[in-house]
Amino acid sequence: MFNYIIKRFKKIVLRILALMFFLIFLLMVFLYLNYKLSDEYPNPNDIYTYVENNKSNSYLNEKNKEFLKENDIWALRLNKDGKVIESFNKPRQVKDKFDLTDIAGFTRYYLADYPVFTYILGDGLLVFAYPKNSLDKFPSNYYNYHNLIFNLWLVVIFLIFFLIFVYVFYRMDIRDILKNITPFQKAIDGLFEDDYEKLDESGELKDLAFAINKANEKYNNLKTSQSKWIRGLSHDVRTPLAKISWELNKENKEELDTKNIQDQVLKISNILEGLNLTMSLANIDKEGFVAENPVKIIRKLIVDKLNENPDREIIFDNKLVNQDIKIKMDPTLFYRMVENILKNSLIYTNGKITVILQTLDNKLIIRILDQGQGLGRNIIKKIYEEDLTNITRHGLGIFIAKQISDLHDGRFTIKNCKPGLEVSFDFDLIC
């Protein structure tokens, strides 16, 4: 688990670094695209070179004017007094004569909001003007070389510091992760050991600590339950085995009570069968359940039990308005569920037994009542808690019935009445 967490954390750090380099790449793309966009207009030096190379008696001859027109540039030529002596496409708002302050202003900034560039021609000036909002002019035309080098070193130093911080935070987080999770690793390793140390259920991982402690508690309860269960089973099986052994040790074989031996063998067989069924119920797949009418199954069960016990009274009180109801079930297990309760009542009580069917709020309710002595509170508690210790004699059949009910998503209820015992099942009907 730790290796997985550390690997995931390493991936997070690598992704942070990858994101940083990706952002740097995007910045480079941004600068490159801006540089390429600046090529939309020709370089002023290229304009001047072309005009200089193609001048005749005048700088702004027809060929140069055609070139300037193609590049959407207008131009002026000034003499030493600031007077315009040549022009091409000069806007009306631009003056025909400039004083010294005007020349200093548009040389550094703009001329009537046009970005302009000036070149010295002997004792005059040649001015090229680009369209408005085409190029930006910087107020200064120099940059300190030492500042440039200093800033580049700053970028490198900041990048190194960033990488150092990422590494430091990585080590700190790894240390905190190991510090917080090492107790969980030890706890998981010793989860099923007798010397398990309970985790502190506080902090950020309190839910995980609670789950691990709960798992250990369930394991200890299960281990204790199994130990008691085995002892109880041993006691229940030992008694019939002792009776069988006592019969078989009689010197006079003619005095053997074969009926008693058969009864004891059947008792052991029933105990083992119930335990095997209890274990197998946990592995049953409910996907195979089908929609069946429970009324037919209960009718058949009652008929079977009356045939087996003709001297007993089993009353079937069917209060269903609609007899054609269905629930999702395994018919064999459903039969066994109700049979276990009826069998217990037939074995351990002498009075009449009543089976009641009714519906309420789209649920089928099955109630089975007898007139016996009921069950001890400790046995009922163990059945609810699914604790098999010392219930194999009287409660195993009821416990199996509860398991089958839970498997069918039913609600199981058992309570003592005066007199007798009432066991009920609630199941959702299929509409």
Tab-separated table of C-alpha atoms in Angstrom:
chain	number	residue	atom	x	y	z
A	1	MET	CA	0.000	0.000	0.000
A	2	PHE	CA	2.843	2.400	0.888
A	3	ASN	CA	4.632	1.792	-2.401
A	4	TYR	CA	1.410	2.542	-4.237
A	5	ILE	CA	0.911	5.832	-2.357
A	6	ILE	CA	4.527	6.883	-2.913
A	7	LYS	CA	4.298	6.054	-6.612
A	8	ARG	CA	1.102	8.059	-6.902
A	9	PHE	CA	2.752	10.987	-5.102
A	10	LYS	CA	5.775	10.800	-7.411
A	11	LYS	CA	3.402	10.959	-10.351
A	12	ILE	CA	1.838	14.109	-8.882
A	13	VAL	CA	5.282	15.755	-8.568
A	14	LEU	CA	6.208	14.737	-12.100
A	15	ARG	CA	2.933	16.157	-13.360
A	16	ILE	CA	3.638	19.454	-11.577
A	17	LEU	CA	7.040	19.635	-13.246
A	18	ALA	CA	5.548	18.639	-16.584
A	19	LEU	CA	2.937	21.384	-16.163
A	20	MET	CA	5.662	23.912	-15.393
A	21	PHE	CA	7.601	22.996	-18.543
A	22	PHE	CA	4.368	23.008	-20.513
A	23	LEU	CA	3.657	26.547	-19.307
A	24	ILE	CA	7.192	27.562	-20.336
A	25	PHE	CA	6.569	26.005	-23.728
A	26	LEU	CA	3.300	27.945	-24.050
A	27	LEU	CA	5.153	31.149	-23.150
A	28	MET	CA	7.718	30.470	-25.871
A	29	VAL	CA	4.923	29.803	-28.363
A	30	PHE	CA	3.266	33.035	-27.271
A	31	LEU	CA	6.454	35.031	-27.834
A	32	TYR	CA	7.090	33.339	-31.157
A	33	LEU	CA	3.565	34.008	-32.413
A	34	ASN	CA	3.866	37.639	-31.376
A	35	TYR	CA	7.148	37.865	-33.220
A	36	LYS	CA	5.602	36.334	-36.316
A	37	LEU	CA	2.646	38.702	-36.131
A	38	SER	CA	5.051	41.610	-36.118
A	39	ASP	CA	6.055	40.561	-39.644
A	40	GLU	CA	2.695	41.818	-40.866
A	41	TYR	CA	4.361	45.189	-41.473
A	42	PRO	CA	7.797	45.580	-43.053
A	43	ASN	CA	10.753	46.676	-40.984
A	44	PRO	CA	11.311	50.469	-41.151
A	45	ASN	CA	14.986	49.904	-41.945
A	46	ASP	CA	13.983	47.759	-44.934
A	47	ILE	CA	11.695	50.552	-46.123
A	48	TYR	CA	14.494	53.108	-45.848
A	49	THR	CA	16.967	50.828	-47.655
A	50	TYR	CA	14.587	50.308	-50.557
A	51	VAL	CA	13.836	54.021	-50.880
A	52	GLU	CA	17.531	54.912	-50.630
A	53	ASN	CA	18.470	52.400	-53.314
A	54	ASN	CA	15.763	53.535	-55.716
A	55	LYS	CA	15.959	57.306	-55.315
A	56	SER	CA	16.422	59.513	-58.358
A	57	ASN	CA	16.356	63.283	-58.384
A	58	SER	CA	13.914	62.934	-55.475
A	59	TYR	CA	13.518	60.376	-52.771
A	60	LEU	CA	9.775	60.014	-53.240
A	61	ASN	CA	9.750	59.224	-56.954
A	62	GLU	CA	7.084	57.147	-58.670
A	63	LYS	CA	8.767	53.798	-57.984
A	64	ASN	CA	9.223	54.536	-54.315
A	65	LYS	CA	5.689	55.881	-54.043
A	66	GLU	CA	4.348	52.653	-55.544
A	67	PHE	CA	6.353	50.675	-52.996
A	68	LEU	CA	5.100	52.797	-50.112
A	69	LYS	CA	1.534	52.501	-51.335
A	70	GLU	CA	1.785	48.705	-51.423
A	71	ASN	CA	2.865	48.728	-47.756
A	72	ASP	CA	0.262	51.319	-46.674
A	73	ILE	CA	2.929	53.829	-45.595
A	74	TRP	CA	2.983	57.557	-46.092
A	75	ALA	CA	6.198	59.613	-46.023
A	76	LEU	CA	7.659	63.122	-45.576
A	77	ARG	CA	11.000	64.663	-46.378
A	78	LEU	CA	12.013	67.706	-44.291
A	79	ASN	CA	14.790	70.214	-44.877
A	80	LYS	CA	16.988	71.603	-42.132
A	81	ASP	CA	14.351	74.234	-41.277
A	82	GLY	CA	11.666	71.578	-40.668
A	83	LYS	CA	9.735	72.390	-43.833
A	84	VAL	CA	8.147	69.608	-45.874
A	85	ILE	CA	9.874	69.521	-49.261
A	86	GLU	CA	8.557	66.111	-50.399
A	87	SER	CA	5.531	64.086	-49.313
A	88	PHE	CA	3.428	61.090	-50.217
A	89	ASN	CA	-0.163	60.589	-48.971
A	90	LYS	CA	0.386	63.049	-46.102
A	91	PRO	CA	-2.796	63.383	-44.003
A	92	ARG	CA	-4.365	66.841	-43.886
A	93	GLN	CA	-3.960	67.198	-40.123
A	94	VAL	CA	-0.194	66.827	-40.444
A	95	LYS	CA	1.565	70.225	-40.632
A	96	ASP	CA	3.715	71.347	-43.543
A	97	LYS	CA	6.383	72.827	-41.285
A	98	PHE	CA	7.705	71.533	-37.966
A	99	ASP	CA	9.725	73.231	-35.308
A	100	LEU	CA	12.440	71.611	-33.236
A	101	THR	CA	10.112	70.456	-30.424
A	102	ASP	CA	7.727	68.835	-32.940
A	103	ILE	CA	10.592	66.885	-34.475
A	104	ALA	CA	11.871	65.781	-31.064
A	105	GLY	CA	8.328	64.660	-30.112
A	106	PHE	CA	7.465	62.508	-33.135
A	107	THR	CA	10.997	61.093	-33.296
A	108	ARG	CA	10.490	59.602	-29.848
A	109	TYR	CA	6.696	59.164	-29.788
A	110	TYR	CA	3.972	59.557	-32.441
A	111	LEU	CA	2.992	62.052	-35.129
A	112	ALA	CA	-0.765	62.698	-35.077
A	113	ASP	CA	-1.183	59.182	-33.546
A	114	TYR	CA	0.781	57.617	-36.420
A	115	PRO	CA	3.853	55.566	-35.475
A	116	VAL	CA	6.675	57.278	-37.435
A	117	PHE	CA	10.355	56.498	-37.987
A	118	THR	CA	12.943	59.117	-38.969
A	119	TYR	CA	16.178	58.850	-40.930
A	120	ILE	CA	18.829	61.556	-41.436
A	121	LEU	CA	19.438	62.695	-45.008
A	122	GLY	CA	22.360	65.137	-45.029
A	123	ASP	CA	20.949	68.254	-43.392
A	124	GLY	CA	17.321	66.984	-43.562
A	125	LEU	CA	15.080	64.133	-42.390
A	126	LEU	CA	13.121	61.354	-44.088
A	127	VAL	CA	9.990	60.304	-42.171
A	128	PHE	CA	8.000	57.078	-42.721
A	129	ALA	CA	4.560	56.807	-41.097
A	130	TYR	CA	2.767	53.469	-40.516
A	131	PRO	CA	-1.043	53.117	-40.098
A	132	LYS	CA	-2.566	53.953	-36.766
A	133	ASN	CA	-2.626	51.062	-34.242
A	134	SER	CA	-0.226	49.060	-36.370
A	135	LEU	CA	3.036	49.349	-34.420
A	136	ASP	CA	3.869	50.475	-30.890
A	137	LYS	CA	6.800	52.751	-30.104
A	138	PHE	CA	8.733	52.429	-26.862
A	139	PRO	CA	9.477	55.653	-24.987
A	140	SER	CA	13.144	54.643	-24.648
A	141	ASN	CA	15.427	53.204	-27.291
A	142	TYR	CA	17.985	51.507	-25.107
A	143	TYR	CA	18.263	48.617	-22.640
A	144	ASN	CA	20.980	48.014	-20.052
A	145	TYR	CA	22.955	44.940	-21.055
A	146	HIS	CA	23.917	44.182	-17.465
A	147	ASN	CA	20.256	44.301	-16.478
A	148	LEU	CA	19.465	41.793	-19.219
A	149	ILE	CA	22.127	39.372	-17.974
A	150	PHE	CA	21.020	39.943	-14.379
A	151	ASN	CA	17.383	39.184	-15.246
A	152	LEU	CA	18.352	36.001	-17.095
A	153	TRP	CA	20.285	34.841	-14.048
A	154	LEU	CA	17.276	35.669	-11.886
A	155	VAL	CA	15.087	33.451	-14.067
A	156	VAL	CA	17.586	30.596	-13.747
A	157	ILE	CA	17.900	31.077	-9.959
A	158	PHE	CA	14.124	31.242	-9.505
A	159	LEU	CA	13.733	28.056	-11.539
A	160	ILE	CA	16.350	26.305	-9.375
A	161	PHE	CA	14.625	27.523	-6.207
A	162	PHE	CA	11.296	26.273	-7.565
A	163	LEU	CA	12.764	22.809	-8.200
A	164	ILE	CA	14.336	22.809	-4.723
A	165	PHE	CA	11.018	23.747	-3.127
A	166	VAL	CA	9.224	20.997	-5.067
A	167	TYR	CA	11.801	18.475	-3.862
A	168	VAL	CA	11.656	19.715	-0.239
A	169	PHE	CA	7.860	19.586	-0.197
A	170	TYR	CA	8.038	16.139	-1.785
A	171	ARG	CA	10.342	14.866	0.977
A	172	MET	CA	8.208	16.465	3.677
A	173	ASP	CA	5.012	14.940	2.307
A	174	ILE	CA	6.656	11.522	1.948
A	175	ARG	CA	7.821	11.750	5.563
A	176	ASP	CA	4.331	12.739	6.740
A	177	ILE	CA	2.734	9.962	4.687
A	178	LEU	CA	5.076	7.362	6.155
A	179	LYS	CA	4.597	8.776	9.643
A	180	ASN	CA	0.795	8.598	9.354
A	181	ILE	CA	0.522	5.300	7.516
A	182	THR	CA	3.257	3.203	9.161
A	183	PRO	CA	0.979	2.445	12.157
A	184	PHE	CA	-1.696	1.278	9.714
A	185	GLN	CA	0.787	-1.007	7.982
A	186	LYS	CA	1.773	-2.536	11.329
A	187	ALA	CA	-1.884	-2.807	12.311
A	188	ILE	CA	-2.800	-4.561	9.064
A	189	ASP	CA	0.171	-6.920	9.406
A	190	GLY	CA	-0.962	-7.816	12.930
A	191	LEU	CA	-4.693	-7.606	12.252
A	192	PHE	CA	-5.336	-11.260	13.114
A	193	GLU	CA	-2.672	-11.554	15.806
A	194	ASP	CA	-3.332	-11.814	19.535
A	195	ASP	CA	-1.032	-8.853	20.261
A	196	TYR	CA	-2.914	-6.458	17.945
A	197	GLU	CA	-2.631	-2.860	19.175
A	198	LYS	CA	-5.739	-0.785	18.662
A	199	LEU	CA	-5.237	2.254	16.441
A	200	ASP	CA	-5.965	5.784	17.599
A	201	GLU	CA	-9.263	6.748	15.966
A	202	SER	CA	-8.473	10.442	15.470
A	203	GLY	CA	-6.825	12.623	12.855
A	204	GLU	CA	-7.235	12.720	9.095
A	205	LEU	CA	-7.242	8.919	8.740
A	206	LYS	CA	-9.668	8.230	11.566
A	207	ASP	CA	-12.154	6.490	9.229
A	208	LEU	CA	-9.470	4.053	8.104
A	209	ALA	CA	-8.366	3.475	11.710
A	210	PHE	CA	-11.970	2.829	12.716
A	211	ALA	CA	-12.421	0.327	9.844
A	212	ILE	CA	-9.242	-1.592	10.769
A	213	ASN	CA	-10.143	-1.670	14.461
A	214	LYS	CA	-13.643	-2.813	13.548
A	215	ALA	CA	-12.227	-5.592	11.363
A	216	ASN	CA	-10.027	-6.779	14.227
A	217	GLU	CA	-12.986	-6.657	16.593
A	218	LYS	CA	-15.130	-8.693	14.196
A	219	TYR	CA	-12.316	-11.190	13.767
A	220	ASN	CA	-11.909	-11.606	17.516
A	221	ASN	CA	-15.665	-11.960	17.939
A	222	LEU	CA	-15.736	-14.535	15.147
A	223	LYS	CA	-12.802	-16.419	16.653
A	224	THR	CA	-14.475	-16.425	20.068
A	225	SER	CA	-17.800	-17.404	18.522
A	226	GLN	CA	-16.231	-20.228	16.538
A	227	SER	CA	-14.447	-21.490	19.623
A	228	LYS	CA	-17.666	-21.529	21.616
A	229	TRP	CA	-19.546	-22.926	18.625
A	230	ILE	CA	-17.134	-25.828	18.312
A	231	ARG	CA	-17.420	-26.515	22.035
A	232	GLY	CA	-21.211	-26.362	21.828
A	233	LEU	CA	-21.260	-28.598	18.775
A	234	SER	CA	-18.901	-30.993	20.514
A	235	HIS	CA	-21.282	-31.122	23.480
A	236	ASP	CA	-24.353	-31.659	21.284
A	237	VAL	CA	-22.690	-34.421	19.293
A	238	ARG	CA	-21.004	-36.029	22.329
A	239	THR	CA	-24.315	-36.850	24.035
A	240	PRO	CA	-25.812	-38.952	21.190
A	241	LEU	CA	-22.415	-40.523	20.572
A	242	ALA	CA	-22.241	-41.532	24.230
A	243	LYS	CA	-25.679	-43.102	24.017
A	244	ILE	CA	-24.674	-44.999	20.880
A	245	SER	CA	-21.453	-46.143	22.545
A	246	TRP	CA	-23.389	-47.243	25.654
A	247	GLU	CA	-25.753	-49.316	23.546
A	248	LEU	CA	-22.947	-50.902	21.540
A	249	ASN	CA	-21.046	-51.842	24.717
A	250	LYS	CA	-23.857	-53.976	26.091
A	251	GLU	CA	-22.701	-57.542	26.596
A	252	ASN	CA	-25.996	-58.960	25.511
A	253	LYS	CA	-26.396	-57.849	21.927
A	254	GLU	CA	-30.031	-58.911	21.982
A	255	GLU	CA	-30.701	-56.028	24.393
A	256	LEU	CA	-29.503	-53.435	21.868
A	257	ASP	CA	-32.017	-50.633	21.397
A	258	THR	CA	-31.614	-50.137	17.652
A	259	LYS	CA	-34.371	-47.564	17.626
A	260	ASN	CA	-32.422	-45.436	20.138
A	261	ILE	CA	-29.238	-45.794	18.069
A	262	GLN	CA	-31.080	-44.734	14.916
A	263	ASP	CA	-32.545	-41.715	16.718
A	264	GLN	CA	-29.102	-40.616	17.932
A	265	VAL	CA	-27.546	-41.067	14.494
A	266	LEU	CA	-30.401	-39.048	12.981
A	267	LYS	CA	-29.853	-36.331	15.581
A	268	ILE	CA	-26.149	-36.090	14.685
A	269	SER	CA	-27.018	-36.097	10.999
A	270	ASN	CA	-29.499	-33.246	11.464
A	271	ILE	CA	-26.954	-31.173	13.390
A	272	LEU	CA	-24.292	-31.636	10.705
A	273	GLU	CA	-26.791	-30.987	7.909
A	274	GLY	CA	-27.865	-27.744	9.557
A	275	LEU	CA	-24.291	-26.587	9.977
A	276	ASN	CA	-23.451	-27.434	6.364
A	277	LEU	CA	-26.507	-25.508	5.165
A	278	THR	CA	-25.536	-22.526	7.337
A	279	MET	CA	-22.102	-22.427	5.723
A	280	SER	CA	-23.398	-22.896	2.167
A	281	LEU	CA	-25.996	-20.101	2.368
A	282	ALA	CA	-23.229	-17.491	2.264
A	283	ASN	CA	-22.226	-18.662	-1.228
A	284	ILE	CA	-25.663	-18.739	-2.856
A	285	ASP	CA	-26.128	-16.386	-5.829
A	286	LYS	CA	-29.438	-14.510	-5.658
A	287	GLU	CA	-29.374	-13.924	-9.419
A	288	GLY	CA	-30.940	-17.355	-9.844
A	289	PHE	CA	-34.032	-16.463	-7.800
A	290	VAL	CA	-37.368	-16.481	-9.643
A	291	ALA	CA	-40.806	-14.971	-9.097
A	292	GLU	CA	-42.994	-17.583	-7.386
A	293	ASN	CA	-46.276	-17.702	-5.502
A	294	PRO	CA	-45.438	-18.367	-1.817
A	295	VAL	CA	-49.004	-19.426	-1.000
A	296	LYS	CA	-48.629	-22.655	-2.974
A	297	ILE	CA	-45.358	-23.512	-1.211
A	298	ILE	CA	-46.819	-22.861	2.263
A	299	ARG	CA	-49.953	-24.901	1.497
A	300	LYS	CA	-47.796	-27.825	0.387
A	301	LEU	CA	-45.601	-27.515	3.485
A	302	ILE	CA	-48.607	-27.570	5.851
A	303	VAL	CA	-50.089	-30.590	4.068
A	304	ASP	CA	-46.739	-32.415	4.317
A	305	LYS	CA	-46.445	-31.723	8.044
A	306	LEU	CA	-50.039	-32.748	8.752
A	307	ASN	CA	-49.426	-36.006	6.936
A	308	GLU	CA	-46.272	-36.586	9.011
A	309	ASN	CA	-48.027	-35.568	12.247
A	310	PRO	CA	-51.710	-36.540	11.903
A	311	ASP	CA	-52.317	-36.038	15.635
A	312	ARG	CA	-51.214	-32.374	15.587
A	313	GLU	CA	-53.308	-29.280	14.816
A	314	ILE	CA	-51.891	-26.801	12.279
A	315	ILE	CA	-54.249	-23.937	11.415
A	316	PHE	CA	-53.700	-22.085	8.131
A	317	ASP	CA	-55.210	-18.582	8.421
A	318	ASN	CA	-55.035	-17.139	4.893
A	319	LYS	CA	-56.038	-13.464	5.030
A	320	LEU	CA	-54.845	-12.595	1.543
A	321	VAL	CA	-57.330	-10.741	-0.663
A	322	ASN	CA	-55.311	-11.511	-3.789
A	323	GLN	CA	-54.112	-15.118	-3.853
A	324	ASP	CA	-51.998	-14.634	-6.965
A	325	ILE	CA	-49.088	-12.812	-5.321
A	326	LYS	CA	-45.410	-13.341	-6.080
A	327	ILE	CA	-42.060	-12.716	-4.479
A	328	LYS	CA	-38.556	-13.348	-5.797
A	329	MET	CA	-37.290	-16.549	-4.200
A	330	ASP	CA	-35.578	-19.888	-4.330
A	331	PRO	CA	-38.574	-22.257	-3.791
A	332	THR	CA	-36.513	-24.974	-2.079
A	333	LEU	CA	-34.889	-22.573	0.375
A	334	PHE	CA	-38.193	-20.793	1.002
A	335	TYR	CA	-39.799	-24.122	1.818
A	336	ARG	CA	-36.919	-24.956	4.155
A	337	MET	CA	-37.188	-21.552	5.874
A	338	VAL	CA	-40.835	-22.005	6.910
A	339	GLU	CA	-40.354	-25.739	7.535
A	340	ASN	CA	-37.626	-25.066	10.111
A	341	ILE	CA	-39.999	-22.946	12.186
A	342	LEU	CA	-42.862	-25.421	11.878
A	343	LYS	CA	-40.574	-28.357	12.709
A	344	ASN	CA	-39.315	-26.608	15.858
A	345	SER	CA	-42.891	-25.965	16.960
A	346	LEU	CA	-43.886	-29.571	16.276
A	347	ILE	CA	-40.895	-30.954	18.186
A	348	TYR	CA	-40.810	-28.655	21.211
A	349	THR	CA	-44.526	-27.798	21.730
A	350	ASN	CA	-47.736	-29.777	22.136
A	351	GLY	CA	-50.446	-27.227	21.414
A	352	LYS	CA	-51.856	-25.986	18.157
A	353	ILE	CA	-49.747	-24.123	15.610
A	354	THR	CA	-51.107	-21.219	13.561
A	355	VAL	CA	-49.725	-19.988	10.221
A	356	ILE	CA	-51.075	-16.567	9.222
A	357	LEU	CA	-50.648	-14.933	5.778
A	358	GLN	CA	-51.514	-11.296	5.159
A	359	THR	CA	-50.347	-8.295	3.145
A	360	LEU	CA	-49.581	-4.785	4.341
A	361	ASP	CA	-48.016	-1.876	2.422
A	362	ASN	CA	-47.127	-4.100	-0.549
A	363	LYS	CA	-45.423	-6.618	1.723
A	364	LEU	CA	-46.204	-10.248	2.414
A	365	ILE	CA	-46.255	-11.052	6.125
A	366	ILE	CA	-45.933	-14.671	7.307
A	367	ARG	CA	-46.553	-15.278	11.020
A	368	ILE	CA	-46.091	-18.626	12.754
A	369	LEU	CA	-47.367	-18.952	16.333
A	370	ASP	CA	-47.228	-21.887	18.735
A	371	GLN	CA	-48.312	-22.469	22.328
A	372	GLY	CA	-45.020	-23.677	23.797
A	373	GLN	CA	-42.659	-22.262	26.403
A	374	GLY	CA	-40.864	-19.944	23.977
A	375	LEU	CA	-37.095	-19.331	23.920
A	376	GLY	CA	-34.728	-17.818	26.436
A	377	ARG	CA	-33.765	-14.186	25.912
A	378	ASN	CA	-30.125	-15.128	25.465
A	379	ILE	CA	-30.986	-17.561	22.660
A	380	ILE	CA	-33.123	-14.921	20.872
A	381	LYS	CA	-30.300	-12.400	21.242
A	382	LYS	CA	-27.783	-14.851	19.783
A	383	ILE	CA	-30.090	-15.533	16.826
A	384	TYR	CA	-30.354	-11.802	16.060
A	385	GLU	CA	-26.590	-11.376	16.444
A	386	GLU	CA	-25.949	-14.496	14.318
A	387	ASP	CA	-24.006	-16.020	17.189
A	388	LEU	CA	-24.095	-19.834	16.904
A	389	THR	CA	-22.668	-20.517	20.355
A	390	ASN	CA	-24.853	-22.920	22.356
A	391	ILE	CA	-27.903	-22.646	20.090
A	392	THR	CA	-27.376	-25.862	18.115
A	393	ARG	CA	-29.845	-27.710	20.321
A	394	HIS	CA	-32.894	-25.414	20.086
A	395	GLY	CA	-32.005	-22.435	17.898
A	396	LEU	CA	-30.089	-23.722	14.878
A	397	GLY	CA	-33.231	-24.289	12.779
A	398	ILE	CA	-34.468	-20.776	13.585
A	399	PHE	CA	-31.018	-19.361	12.838
A	400	ILE	CA	-31.023	-21.041	9.414
A	401	ALA	CA	-34.532	-19.667	8.780
A	402	LYS	CA	-33.247	-16.176	9.580
A	403	GLN	CA	-30.307	-16.662	7.188
A	404	ILE	CA	-32.653	-17.729	4.380
A	405	SER	CA	-34.925	-14.759	5.136
A	406	ASP	CA	-31.953	-12.364	4.911
A	407	LEU	CA	-30.924	-14.007	1.637
A	408	HIS	CA	-34.386	-13.163	0.269
A	409	ASP	CA	-34.069	-9.546	1.519
A	410	GLY	CA	-36.749	-10.261	4.086
A	411	ARG	CA	-37.229	-9.001	7.626
A	412	PHE	CA	-37.079	-11.624	10.368
A	413	THR	CA	-38.729	-11.133	13.771
A	414	ILE	CA	-38.919	-13.495	16.744
A	415	LYS	CA	-40.535	-12.824	20.100
A	416	ASN	CA	-42.010	-14.643	23.039
A	417	CYS	CA	-45.758	-14.477	23.560
A	418	LYS	CA	-47.883	-15.499	26.508
A	419	PRO	CA	-47.966	-18.356	25.853
A	420	GLY	CA	-45.759	-19.537	23.009
A	421	LEU	CA	-43.406	-18.118	20.424
A	422	GLU	CA	-44.128	-15.956	17.378
A	423	VAL	CA	-41.850	-15.926	14.346
A	424	SER	CA	-42.679	-13.617	11.430
A	425	PHE	CA	-41.205	-12.853	7.991
A	426	ASP	CA	-41.811	-9.765	5.827
A	427	PHE	CA	-41.074	-9.847	2.071
A	428	ASP	CA	-41.520	-7.266	-0.688
A	429	LEU	CA	-44.137	-8.241	-3.252
A	430	ILE	CA	-43.427	-8.107	-6.971
A	431	CYS	CA	-45.875	-5.702	-8.603
